[in-house]
Short mmCIF file of C-alpha atoms and ligand atoms in Angstrom, two decimals:
data_model
loop_
_atom_site.label_atom_id
_atom_site.label_comp_id
_atom_site.label_asym_id
_atom_site.label_seq_id
_atom_site.Cartn_x
_atom_site.Cartn_y
_atom_site.Cartn_z
CA MET H 17 87.63 79.06 76.12
CA ASN H 18 90.97 80.26 74.80
CA ASN H 19 90.36 83.60 76.48
CA TRP H 20 89.34 81.97 79.71
CA PHE H 21 92.42 79.75 79.65
CA THR H 22 94.87 82.61 78.99
CA ARG H 23 93.30 84.65 81.79
CA GLN H 24 94.14 82.00 84.41
CA SER H 25 97.35 82.14 86.43
CA LEU H 26 100.43 80.40 85.06
CA TYR H 27 100.25 77.81 87.83
CA ALA H 28 96.55 77.08 87.17
CA ARG H 29 97.19 76.67 83.45
CA LEU H 30 100.20 74.41 83.96
CA ALA H 31 98.27 72.37 86.55
CA LEU H 32 95.33 71.97 84.17
CA VAL H 33 97.54 70.90 81.27
CA ILE H 34 99.43 68.42 83.47
CA PHE H 35 96.21 67.06 84.93
CA CYS H 36 94.65 66.56 81.48
CA SER H 37 97.83 64.91 80.14
CA PHE H 38 97.91 62.55 83.09
CA LEU H 39 94.22 61.75 82.66
CA VAL H 40 94.65 60.98 78.95
CA VAL H 41 97.78 58.91 79.54
CA GLY H 42 96.09 57.11 82.46
CA VAL H 43 92.90 56.23 80.59
CA PHE H 44 94.82 55.23 77.48
CA SER H 45 97.18 53.03 79.52
CA VAL H 46 94.33 51.30 81.34
CA ILE H 47 92.53 50.56 78.06
CA VAL H 48 95.73 49.21 76.47
CA LEU H 49 96.45 47.17 79.61
CA MET H 50 92.95 45.69 79.62
CA ARG H 51 92.96 44.91 75.93
CA SER H 52 96.38 43.32 75.93
CA SER H 53 95.53 41.39 79.06
CA ARG H 54 92.31 40.19 77.47
CA ALA H 55 94.09 39.20 74.25
CA TYR H 56 96.67 37.33 76.31
CA GLN H 57 93.94 35.50 78.24
CA GLN H 58 92.20 34.55 75.03
CA GLU H 59 95.39 33.33 73.41
CA VAL H 60 96.23 31.23 76.46
CA THR H 61 92.67 29.82 76.52
CA GLN H 62 92.86 28.87 72.84
CA ILE H 63 96.29 27.26 73.18
CA MET H 64 95.22 25.29 76.27
CA HIS H 65 91.98 24.06 74.73
CA ARG H 66 93.13 23.69 71.19
CA ASP H 67 92.71 19.91 71.29
CA LEU H 68 89.33 19.94 73.01
CA ALA H 69 87.26 19.62 69.80
CA PRO H 70 89.48 16.88 68.21
CA PHE H 71 89.32 14.98 71.52
CA VAL H 72 85.51 15.08 71.65
CA VAL H 73 85.27 14.06 67.96
CA ASP H 74 87.61 11.13 68.60
CA HIS H 75 85.87 9.89 71.72
CA TYR H 76 82.19 10.59 71.17
CA LEU H 77 79.95 9.43 68.41
CA LEU H 78 78.25 12.48 66.93
CA PHE H 79 77.30 11.17 63.47
CA ASN H 80 75.63 7.88 62.72
CA GLU H 81 75.99 6.65 59.14
CA GLY H 82 76.72 10.17 57.85
CA LYS H 83 73.79 11.75 59.68
CA PRO H 84 73.92 13.69 62.95
CA ASP H 85 72.69 11.61 65.87
CA LEU H 86 70.79 14.36 67.64
CA SER H 87 69.83 12.47 70.81
CA ALA H 88 73.40 11.22 71.29
CA ILE H 89 74.67 14.73 70.60
CA GLU H 90 72.33 16.29 73.11
CA HIS H 91 73.43 13.75 75.65
CA THR H 92 77.12 14.30 74.91
CA PHE H 93 76.83 18.09 74.93
CA HIS H 94 74.96 17.94 78.22
CA ASP H 95 77.72 15.79 79.79
CA LEU H 96 80.43 18.08 78.44
CA MET H 97 78.67 21.24 79.61
CA ILE H 98 78.59 19.82 83.14
CA LEU H 99 82.36 19.21 82.97
CA GLY H 100 83.19 22.55 81.43
CA PRO H 101 80.50 25.21 81.88
CA ASN H 102 82.60 27.78 80.02
CA PHE H 103 82.44 25.90 76.73
CA GLU H 104 79.69 26.01 74.17
CA PHE H 105 79.45 23.16 71.68
CA TYR H 106 78.08 23.48 68.16
CA LEU H 107 77.73 20.81 65.50
CA LEU H 108 78.15 22.23 62.01
CA ASP H 109 77.66 20.75 58.55
CA THR H 110 80.43 21.07 55.97
CA GLN H 111 79.23 24.56 54.96
CA GLY H 112 79.25 25.85 58.55
CA LYS H 113 75.50 25.64 59.12
CA ILE H 114 74.65 25.00 62.80
CA LEU H 115 72.95 21.60 63.17
CA ALA H 116 72.90 21.25 66.96
CA TYR H 117 74.17 23.23 69.97
CA SER H 118 74.46 23.20 73.72
CA ALA H 119 73.51 26.84 74.41
CA ASP H 120 70.21 28.40 75.33
CA PRO H 121 68.22 28.53 72.02
CA THR H 122 66.90 32.03 72.78
CA LYS H 123 70.42 33.46 72.72
CA ILE H 124 71.50 32.09 69.36
CA LYS H 125 71.73 34.87 66.76
CA ARG H 126 73.45 33.07 63.85
CA LYS H 127 72.57 30.13 61.69
CA THR H 128 75.95 29.64 60.07
CA ILE H 129 79.56 30.03 61.08
CA GLN H 130 82.22 31.21 58.63
CA ILE H 131 83.95 28.02 57.62
CA GLU H 132 87.14 29.92 56.58
CA ASP H 133 87.93 30.67 60.23
CA ILE H 134 87.73 26.95 61.08
CA LYS H 135 89.97 26.06 58.16
CA ARG H 136 92.45 28.74 59.22
CA PHE H 137 92.39 27.34 62.76
CA SER H 138 93.05 23.77 61.53
CA SER H 139 95.89 24.83 59.26
CA SER H 140 97.51 27.38 61.62
CA ALA H 141 100.54 26.50 63.71
CA LYS H 142 100.19 25.77 67.39
CA ARG H 143 100.68 29.45 68.30
CA GLY H 144 98.76 32.44 66.97
CA ILE H 145 95.29 33.40 67.98
CA VAL H 146 92.34 32.75 65.60
CA PHE H 147 88.88 34.21 66.17
CA GLY H 148 85.67 32.67 64.89
CA ASP H 149 82.02 33.80 64.74
CA ASP H 150 80.18 33.79 68.07
CA PRO H 151 76.71 32.32 67.43
CA ARG H 152 75.36 34.37 70.31
CA SER H 153 76.05 37.61 68.44
CA SER H 154 75.73 38.63 64.80
CA THR H 155 78.96 40.64 64.93
CA ARG H 156 81.19 39.39 67.76
CA LYS H 157 84.12 37.03 67.31
CA LYS H 158 85.58 34.70 69.91
CA VAL H 159 88.36 32.15 70.41
CA PHE H 160 87.33 28.62 69.63
CA SER H 161 88.45 25.06 69.10
CA ALA H 162 87.22 23.08 66.11
CA ALA H 163 87.69 19.66 64.52
CA PRO H 164 86.42 18.10 61.29
CA ILE H 165 84.21 15.00 61.56
CA TYR H 166 84.73 12.21 59.07
CA ASN H 167 82.53 9.24 58.26
CA LYS H 168 84.27 6.59 56.22
CA ASN H 169 86.89 9.10 55.23
CA LYS H 170 84.26 11.51 54.05
CA LEU H 171 83.94 14.95 55.70
CA VAL H 172 80.45 15.18 57.17
CA GLY H 173 80.74 18.20 59.45
CA TYR H 174 82.61 20.05 62.17
CA LEU H 175 82.55 20.26 65.93
CA TYR H 176 82.87 23.97 66.87
CA VAL H 177 83.57 24.84 70.50
CA ILE H 178 83.40 28.44 71.72
CA LEU H 179 85.99 28.79 74.51
CA GLY H 180 85.29 30.81 77.61
CA SER H 181 81.68 31.05 76.60
CA GLU H 182 80.42 34.01 78.57
CA ILE H 183 83.51 35.01 80.50
CA TYR H 184 85.68 37.99 79.62
CA ASP H 185 82.90 39.34 77.46
CA ASP H 186 83.64 42.84 78.45
CA ILE H 187 86.36 44.73 80.22
CA ALA H 188 84.22 45.49 83.24
CA SER H 189 83.45 41.85 83.90
CA MET H 190 87.11 41.02 83.40
CA VAL H 191 88.13 43.57 86.04
CA THR H 192 85.61 42.25 88.53
CA GLU H 193 86.70 38.70 87.81
CA SER H 194 90.44 39.22 88.14
CA GLN H 195 91.72 40.35 91.49
CA MET H 196 95.18 40.75 89.97
CA ILE H 197 93.93 43.12 87.32
CA LYS H 198 91.95 45.00 89.91
CA TRP H 199 95.06 45.49 92.02
CA GLY H 200 97.09 46.32 88.97
CA VAL H 201 94.63 49.03 87.95
CA TRP H 202 94.52 50.44 91.48
CA LEU H 203 98.30 50.41 91.73
CA PHE H 204 98.61 52.10 88.37
CA ALA H 205 96.02 54.73 89.33
CA ALA H 206 97.78 55.35 92.66
CA GLY H 207 101.15 55.70 90.89
CA LEU H 208 99.64 58.06 88.37
CA GLY H 209 98.00 60.09 91.15
CA PHE H 210 101.28 60.31 93.05
CA ALA H 211 103.17 61.39 89.92
CA LEU H 212 100.46 63.98 89.26
CA LEU H 213 100.69 65.42 92.78
CA THR H 214 104.49 65.53 92.57
CA MET H 215 104.30 67.33 89.23
CA LEU H 216 101.81 69.84 90.63
CA TRP H 217 104.02 70.41 93.68
CA VAL H 218 107.14 70.90 91.53
CA THR H 219 105.26 73.23 89.18
CA GLY H 220 104.06 75.21 92.20
CA LEU H 221 107.65 75.43 93.40
CA PHE H 222 108.81 76.75 90.01
CA THR H 223 106.01 79.26 89.58
CA ARG H 224 106.05 80.57 93.18
CA PRO H 225 108.81 83.18 92.51
CA LEU H 226 106.82 84.49 89.56
CA THR H 227 103.71 84.69 91.71
CA ARG H 228 105.75 86.58 94.31
CA LEU H 229 107.02 89.02 91.70
CA THR H 230 103.51 89.56 90.36
CA GLN H 231 102.19 90.19 93.87
CA GLN H 232 104.92 92.76 94.52
CA ILE H 233 104.21 94.60 91.29
CA THR H 234 100.47 94.62 92.05
CA HIS H 235 101.18 95.79 95.60
CA LEU H 236 103.39 98.61 94.30
CA GLN H 237 100.82 99.53 91.69
CA LYS H 238 98.08 99.70 94.32
CA SER H 239 100.11 101.64 96.88
CA GLY H 240 101.29 104.13 94.25
CA PHE H 241 104.86 105.19 93.68
CA ASP H 242 104.61 108.09 96.07
CA GLN H 243 104.65 105.53 98.90
CA GLN H 244 108.42 105.36 98.71
CA GLN H 245 108.54 103.33 101.87
CA VAL H 246 106.81 100.44 100.07
CA ALA H 247 109.22 100.58 97.12
CA ALA H 248 112.21 100.71 99.47
CA GLU H 249 110.88 97.72 101.43
CA VAL H 250 110.36 95.71 98.24
CA VAL H 251 113.90 96.53 97.09
CA GLU H 252 115.28 95.54 100.50
CA GLN H 253 113.40 92.21 100.54
CA ASN H 254 114.29 91.45 96.94
CA LEU H 255 117.99 92.12 97.42
CA GLN H 256 118.01 89.25 99.92
CA HIS H 257 115.77 87.03 97.80
CA TRP H 258 117.01 87.22 94.20
CA ARG H 259 120.51 86.05 93.34
CA ASP H 260 121.98 87.87 90.37
CA ASP H 261 124.79 85.33 89.98
CA SER H 262 122.43 82.48 89.08
CA ASP H 263 121.39 81.32 85.58
CA ASN H 264 117.79 81.01 86.73
CA GLU H 265 115.72 83.23 84.41
CA ILE H 266 113.24 84.10 87.15
CA HIS H 267 116.08 85.28 89.41
CA THR H 268 117.49 87.36 86.56
CA LEU H 269 114.06 88.87 86.02
CA GLY H 270 113.70 89.51 89.75
CA CYS H 271 117.11 91.21 89.91
CA ALA H 272 116.36 93.35 86.86
CA PHE H 273 113.03 94.36 88.41
CA THR H 274 114.72 95.22 91.72
CA GLN H 275 117.41 97.30 90.02
CA LEU H 276 114.81 99.09 87.95
CA LEU H 277 112.71 99.76 91.02
CA ASP H 278 115.74 100.97 92.96
CA LYS H 279 116.68 103.33 90.16
CA LEU H 280 113.12 104.64 89.86
CA ASN H 281 112.98 105.08 93.60
CA GLN H 282 116.25 107.05 93.64
CA GLN H 283 115.11 109.21 90.77
CA TYR H 284 111.78 109.80 92.45
CA THR H 285 113.59 110.82 95.65
CA ASN H 286 115.84 113.12 93.62
CA VAL H 287 112.86 114.72 91.96
CA LEU H 288 111.22 115.23 95.35
CA THR H 289 114.42 116.68 96.83
CA ILE H 290 114.97 118.97 93.88
CA ASP H 291 111.38 120.08 94.06
CA GLN H 292 111.73 120.74 97.79
CA LEU H 293 114.99 122.67 97.22
CA ARG H 294 113.38 124.68 94.46
CA LYS H 295 110.53 125.66 96.79
CA GLU H 296 112.98 126.57 99.57
CA LEU H 297 115.15 128.56 97.20
CA LEU H 298 112.18 130.50 95.90
CA SER H 299 111.03 131.36 99.42
CA HIS H 300 114.60 132.35 100.45
CA VAL H 301 115.17 134.42 97.34
CA SER H 302 111.92 136.30 97.71
CA HIS H 303 112.65 136.85 101.40
CA ASP H 304 116.26 137.94 100.84
CA LEU H 305 115.38 140.31 98.03
CA ARG H 306 112.29 141.79 99.60
CA THR H 307 114.04 143.86 102.32
CA PRO H 308 116.77 145.54 100.22
CA LEU H 309 114.26 146.11 97.41
CA ALA H 310 111.78 147.74 99.82
CA SER H 311 114.57 149.89 101.22
CA LEU H 312 115.78 150.88 97.74
CA LEU H 313 112.28 151.83 96.56
CA GLY H 314 111.44 153.55 99.86
CA TYR H 315 114.48 155.86 99.82
CA LEU H 316 114.14 156.63 96.10
CA GLU H 317 110.43 157.50 96.52
CA THR H 318 111.08 159.68 99.57
CA TRP H 319 113.93 161.45 97.79
CA GLU H 320 111.72 161.97 94.70
CA MET H 321 108.82 163.40 96.72
CA ASN H 322 110.91 165.68 98.95
CA ARG H 323 113.65 166.49 96.46
CA ASP H 324 113.05 170.27 96.68
CA ASN H 325 113.01 170.41 100.47
CA LEU H 326 116.08 168.20 101.06
CA SER H 327 119.51 169.64 101.75
CA GLU H 328 122.43 168.45 99.59
CA GLN H 329 123.78 166.35 102.43
CA GLN H 330 120.42 164.66 103.00
CA SER H 331 120.08 163.94 99.32
CA THR H 332 123.53 162.37 99.17
CA GLU H 333 122.69 160.29 102.24
CA TYR H 334 119.41 159.04 100.71
CA ILE H 335 121.07 158.16 97.43
CA ALA H 336 123.94 156.40 99.26
CA ILE H 337 121.47 154.19 101.19
CA ALA H 338 119.53 153.39 98.01
CA ARG H 339 122.78 152.53 96.29
CA LYS H 340 123.82 150.22 99.14
CA SER H 341 120.48 148.39 98.88
CA ALA H 342 120.95 148.03 95.14
CA GLU H 343 124.43 146.63 95.74
CA ARG H 344 123.02 144.06 98.18
CA ILE H 345 120.42 143.00 95.61
CA SER H 346 123.08 142.79 92.96
CA LYS H 347 125.32 140.65 95.21
CA LEU H 348 122.46 138.30 96.09
CA VAL H 349 121.40 137.86 92.51
CA GLU H 350 125.02 137.26 91.51
CA GLN H 351 125.43 134.63 94.24
CA LEU H 352 122.20 132.89 93.24
CA PHE H 353 123.32 132.75 89.64
CA GLU H 354 126.70 131.42 90.72
CA LEU H 355 125.12 128.70 92.84
CA ALA H 356 122.70 127.71 90.08
CA HIS H 357 125.56 127.63 87.61
CA LEU H 358 127.65 125.42 89.93
CA ASP H 359 124.63 123.11 90.44
CA SER H 360 124.10 122.75 86.69
CA GLY H 361 127.22 120.58 86.44
CA THR H 362 128.48 122.37 83.33
CA VAL H 363 131.16 124.45 85.03
CA GLN H 364 134.62 124.48 83.40
CA VAL H 365 137.72 124.40 85.61
CA ASN H 366 140.76 126.12 84.11
CA ARG H 367 143.52 124.39 85.98
CA GLU H 368 146.94 126.04 85.88
CA PRO H 369 149.96 126.26 88.16
CA PHE H 370 150.29 129.53 90.05
CA SER H 371 151.83 131.07 93.15
CA LEU H 372 149.48 130.62 96.09
CA PRO H 373 151.06 133.32 98.39
CA GLU H 374 150.53 135.86 95.59
CA LEU H 375 146.82 135.02 95.38
CA VAL H 376 146.42 135.19 99.18
CA GLN H 377 148.25 138.53 99.20
CA ASP H 378 145.86 139.93 96.58
CA VAL H 379 142.80 138.80 98.56
CA MET H 380 144.19 140.30 101.80
CA GLN H 381 144.79 143.51 99.91
CA LYS H 382 141.12 143.59 98.91
CA PHE H 383 140.01 143.28 102.55
CA GLN H 384 142.72 145.48 104.04
CA ILE H 385 140.52 148.55 104.42
CA SER H 386 137.54 146.78 106.00
CA ALA H 387 139.93 144.94 108.34
CA GLN H 388 141.59 148.17 109.36
CA GLU H 389 138.20 149.73 110.03
CA LYS H 390 137.51 146.88 112.47
CA GLN H 391 141.06 146.94 113.81
CA ILE H 392 141.64 143.38 112.72
CA THR H 393 145.10 142.22 111.68
CA LEU H 394 145.45 140.02 108.59
CA ASN H 395 148.39 137.59 108.53
CA MET H 396 149.81 135.02 106.15
CA GLU H 397 152.14 132.22 107.29
CA PRO H 398 154.84 131.65 106.19
CA LYS H 399 155.47 135.18 105.11
CA ASN H 400 157.69 135.01 101.98
CA SER H 401 157.22 131.55 100.51
CA HIS H 402 157.14 130.36 96.89
CA ILE H 403 154.45 127.72 97.23
CA ARG H 404 152.88 126.85 93.92
CA VAL H 405 149.61 124.97 93.41
CA VAL H 406 147.46 123.81 90.50
CA GLY H 407 143.94 125.15 90.25
CA ASP H 408 141.52 127.67 88.79
CA ILE H 409 142.80 131.08 90.02
CA GLU H 410 139.48 132.86 89.61
CA LYS H 411 137.54 130.23 91.54
CA LEU H 412 140.12 129.99 94.32
CA ASP H 413 140.07 133.78 94.58
CA ARG H 414 136.32 133.47 95.32
CA VAL H 415 137.05 130.77 97.93
CA PHE H 416 139.58 132.91 99.81
CA SER H 417 137.39 136.02 99.49
CA ASN H 418 134.33 134.27 100.94
CA LEU H 419 136.31 132.84 103.87
CA MET H 420 138.08 136.12 104.51
CA GLU H 421 134.85 138.11 104.39
CA ASN H 422 133.20 135.75 106.89
CA ALA H 423 136.22 135.77 109.18
CA ILE H 424 136.47 139.59 109.31
CA ARG H 425 132.72 139.93 109.79
CA HIS H 426 132.65 137.45 112.71
CA THR H 427 135.75 138.77 114.48
CA ASN H 428 135.58 141.50 117.07
CA PRO H 429 137.90 144.54 116.91
CA GLY H 430 141.41 143.74 118.04
CA GLY H 431 141.22 140.22 116.68
CA SER H 432 143.14 138.66 113.82
CA VAL H 433 142.65 136.51 110.73
CA THR H 434 145.49 134.22 109.65
CA ILE H 435 145.91 132.28 106.43
CA ARG H 436 148.36 129.42 106.94
CA LEU H 437 149.89 127.51 103.99
CA SER H 438 151.61 124.19 104.76
CA PRO H 439 153.17 122.24 101.89
CA GLU H 440 152.75 118.50 102.36
CA ASN H 441 153.70 115.57 100.17
CA ARG H 442 151.82 116.36 96.96
CA THR H 443 149.41 118.86 98.39
CA VAL H 444 149.33 122.18 100.16
CA ALA H 445 147.19 122.40 103.29
CA VAL H 446 145.37 125.73 103.69
CA GLU H 447 143.92 127.03 106.95
CA VAL H 448 141.90 130.24 107.41
CA THR H 449 141.77 130.93 111.13
CA ASP H 450 140.16 133.81 112.99
CA THR H 451 139.96 134.77 116.65
CA GLY H 452 136.28 135.62 116.31
CA ILE H 453 133.01 134.73 117.97
CA GLY H 454 133.00 131.10 116.75
CA ILE H 455 130.08 128.99 115.49
CA PRO H 456 127.69 127.30 117.96
CA GLU H 457 128.23 123.50 117.95
CA VAL H 458 124.73 122.72 116.67
CA ASP H 459 125.27 124.90 113.60
CA VAL H 460 128.67 123.53 112.59
CA PRO H 461 127.35 120.61 110.46
CA HIS H 462 125.02 122.95 108.52
CA VAL H 463 127.16 125.96 107.69
CA PHE H 464 127.84 124.68 104.18
CA ASP H 465 124.11 124.34 103.41
CA ALA H 466 122.77 127.06 101.13
CA HIS H 467 120.82 129.79 102.97
CA TYR H 468 121.94 128.50 106.36
CA LYS H 469 122.73 131.19 108.86
CA ALA H 470 124.11 130.11 112.16
CA GLY H 471 122.84 131.33 115.52
CA ASN H 472 125.74 133.81 115.71
CA SER H 473 124.40 135.76 112.70
CA VAL H 474 123.10 139.20 113.36
CA ARG H 475 119.27 139.04 113.36
CA GLY H 476 117.64 140.83 110.46
CA ASN H 477 120.92 140.94 108.60
CA THR H 478 119.65 140.86 105.07
CA ALA H 479 122.92 141.77 103.42
CA HIS H 480 124.02 138.17 103.70
CA GLY H 481 121.93 135.37 102.24
CA GLY H 482 123.95 132.47 103.70
CA LEU H 483 125.23 131.42 100.27
CA GLY H 484 128.96 132.14 100.60
CA LEU H 485 130.04 128.83 102.21
CA ALA H 486 127.74 126.76 99.96
CA ILE H 487 129.44 128.35 96.94
CA THR H 488 132.88 127.89 98.53
CA LYS H 489 132.24 124.18 99.11
CA LYS H 490 131.09 123.64 95.51
CA LEU H 491 134.11 125.52 94.14
CA LEU H 492 136.45 123.32 96.18
CA ASP H 493 134.51 120.20 95.13
CA LEU H 494 135.49 121.11 91.57
CA HIS H 495 139.11 120.94 92.77
CA GLN H 496 138.46 117.52 94.39
CA SER H 497 139.08 119.16 97.73
CA ARG H 498 136.93 118.83 100.85
CA ILE H 499 136.52 121.77 103.17
CA ARG H 500 136.23 121.19 106.93
CA VAL H 501 135.50 123.52 109.81
CA THR H 502 136.41 123.50 113.49
CA SER H 503 135.15 126.15 115.82
CA GLN H 504 135.02 127.16 119.47
CA VAL H 505 132.50 129.76 120.57
CA ASN H 506 134.25 133.00 121.65
CA GLU H 507 137.64 131.60 120.65
CA GLY H 508 137.60 131.40 116.92
CA THR H 509 137.00 129.37 113.80
CA THR H 510 139.27 127.53 111.38
CA PHE H 511 138.40 126.41 107.85
CA GLN H 512 140.75 123.82 106.29
CA PHE H 513 141.18 122.41 102.80
CA GLN H 514 143.94 121.14 100.54
CA LEU H 515 145.13 122.08 97.10
CA GLU H 516 147.20 120.12 94.62
CA ALA H 517 150.86 121.14 94.69
CA ALA H 518 152.36 122.13 91.33
CA GLY H 519 155.30 120.25 89.78
N1 ATP U 620 134.46 132.70 110.42
C1 ATP U 620 133.22 132.53 110.93
N2 ATP U 620 133.01 132.72 112.23
C2 ATP U 620 131.79 132.53 112.77
N3 ATP U 620 130.69 132.18 112.07
C3 ATP U 620 130.85 131.98 110.76
C4 ATP U 620 132.11 132.12 110.10
N4 ATP U 620 131.95 131.84 108.80
C5 ATP U 620 130.64 131.53 108.64
N5 ATP U 620 129.97 131.61 109.79
C6 ATP U 620 128.54 131.31 110.04
O1 ATP U 620 128.09 130.51 108.98
C7 ATP U 620 126.98 131.10 108.31
C8 ATP U 620 127.04 130.80 106.86
O2 ATP U 620 128.09 131.47 106.21
P1 ATP U 620 127.95 131.88 104.70
O3 ATP U 620 129.20 132.51 104.27
O4 ATP U 620 127.49 130.73 103.95
O5 ATP U 620 126.76 132.92 104.74
P2 ATP U 620 126.75 134.45 105.09
O6 ATP U 620 128.14 134.92 105.29
O7 ATP U 620 125.80 134.65 106.20
O8 ATP U 620 126.13 135.10 103.77
P3 ATP U 620 126.87 135.34 102.41
O9 ATP U 620 128.19 134.68 102.47
O10 ATP U 620 125.97 134.79 101.41
O11 ATP U 620 127.02 136.83 102.30
C9 ATP U 620 127.09 132.54 108.61
O12 ATP U 620 125.82 133.13 108.59
C10 ATP U 620 127.67 132.55 110.00
O13 ATP U 620 126.66 132.42 110.96
MG1 MG U 621 129.70 134.58 103.82
#
């Protein structure tokens, strides 16, 4: 039973407990009402008819010369019964033994009446109910009126009158008799029923949010957490439903559940994204490394097999190509490590003030030869400035190198690459502009994604893995700087970012 009860829903259990309480209270109240009403009726009956027995004794002759006059008594009792059918008359001797009576002889169950009750009745004050033996039953007591009978000042017996002979004998008969009580009971039952329904309704109202929460959890459990749509919908609905500013415990629980779900959902999405990125990275890495590795191995094998037949020049050529492939592999691996390191979130930034034109000059120096080969002019504006910024020199060197390398590579001979430094309020704006081929509009939003190569890239170009700008963006993120790009196809491209001015 206990198990069965605890397995039911909260609402069902509350409803059952309330229903049982109301039932117990209702039944108990009706019994108390009936009993008190009956006691009241009996008290009123006894008070009203208290003088009935003395009156009969005074006005009717029941004893003749100390002996009961049975024919006169029978006559008297018969007359009195006609006047008051609810009374039963008994003539008792001084010990309480029944000498004569008005009732049906077959129904009489006692021969004597306890005389103490009669004495108590005679001596008691006007108020206060006194019960005496009912001759019709060996156990039952009833209200009565009694009076002693004297003959020449000598006590010869008692007249004992049972009041309300057969009425109000049981509660059921009382209810059927009294319309008032009937209405009262109905009214009470209706009131109780109404209160019960109200309580059930209110309980339902209180437990509904819990039911809702339970349904959501079950729904989520059934749909599985991989159905992120479901979790997102539940979070969305709950955000509107639960109020986290209220003291209501169920609302607090609902909010906590929503927050937990939201967090889990975000983490699940993160895990999925990371997993997806990991897969993509693996496929890119294997693809990027495969070509230079194949080339490296191919040239080395060919050189090894034909070593004796190759001229010195051919040998040098073979080794140079193999070396170039090895350099590409080395660069790619280095970039991948750099990106992974930047993603790990454990990168230290050594911020220090330094001269920005000096750094730009160094970078331009590095690319001078390759620029000259492509007949591209490298400029810095303004030419001889003393602009100082705060940042990590090594990381910013990588930023400028990446941008410069891209710019030279995507600019046709005769073009130019310009690095412009413009001191502003507390920052220095940096622009790297080229007069190159530009980036197609559709590719612009993606150029900072790792492994993204825009449509302008040379097909089959395996020397570049599309990691440079992704690394550049992360390096500038560490400097709280955001890099932006504007580009026009066949006109040129400009990358812009800002650095913190020193002092
Ligand atoms: N200055 C530029 N002009 C035109 N296109 C550019 C320029 N800079 C970058 N891009 C385009 O953006 C793409 C991404 O650049 P990113 O530097 O990330 O990769 P990558 O240069 O191809 O390879 P990596 O830098 O790893 O050697 C390039 O492939 C190129 O298509
Ligand atoms: Mg690049």
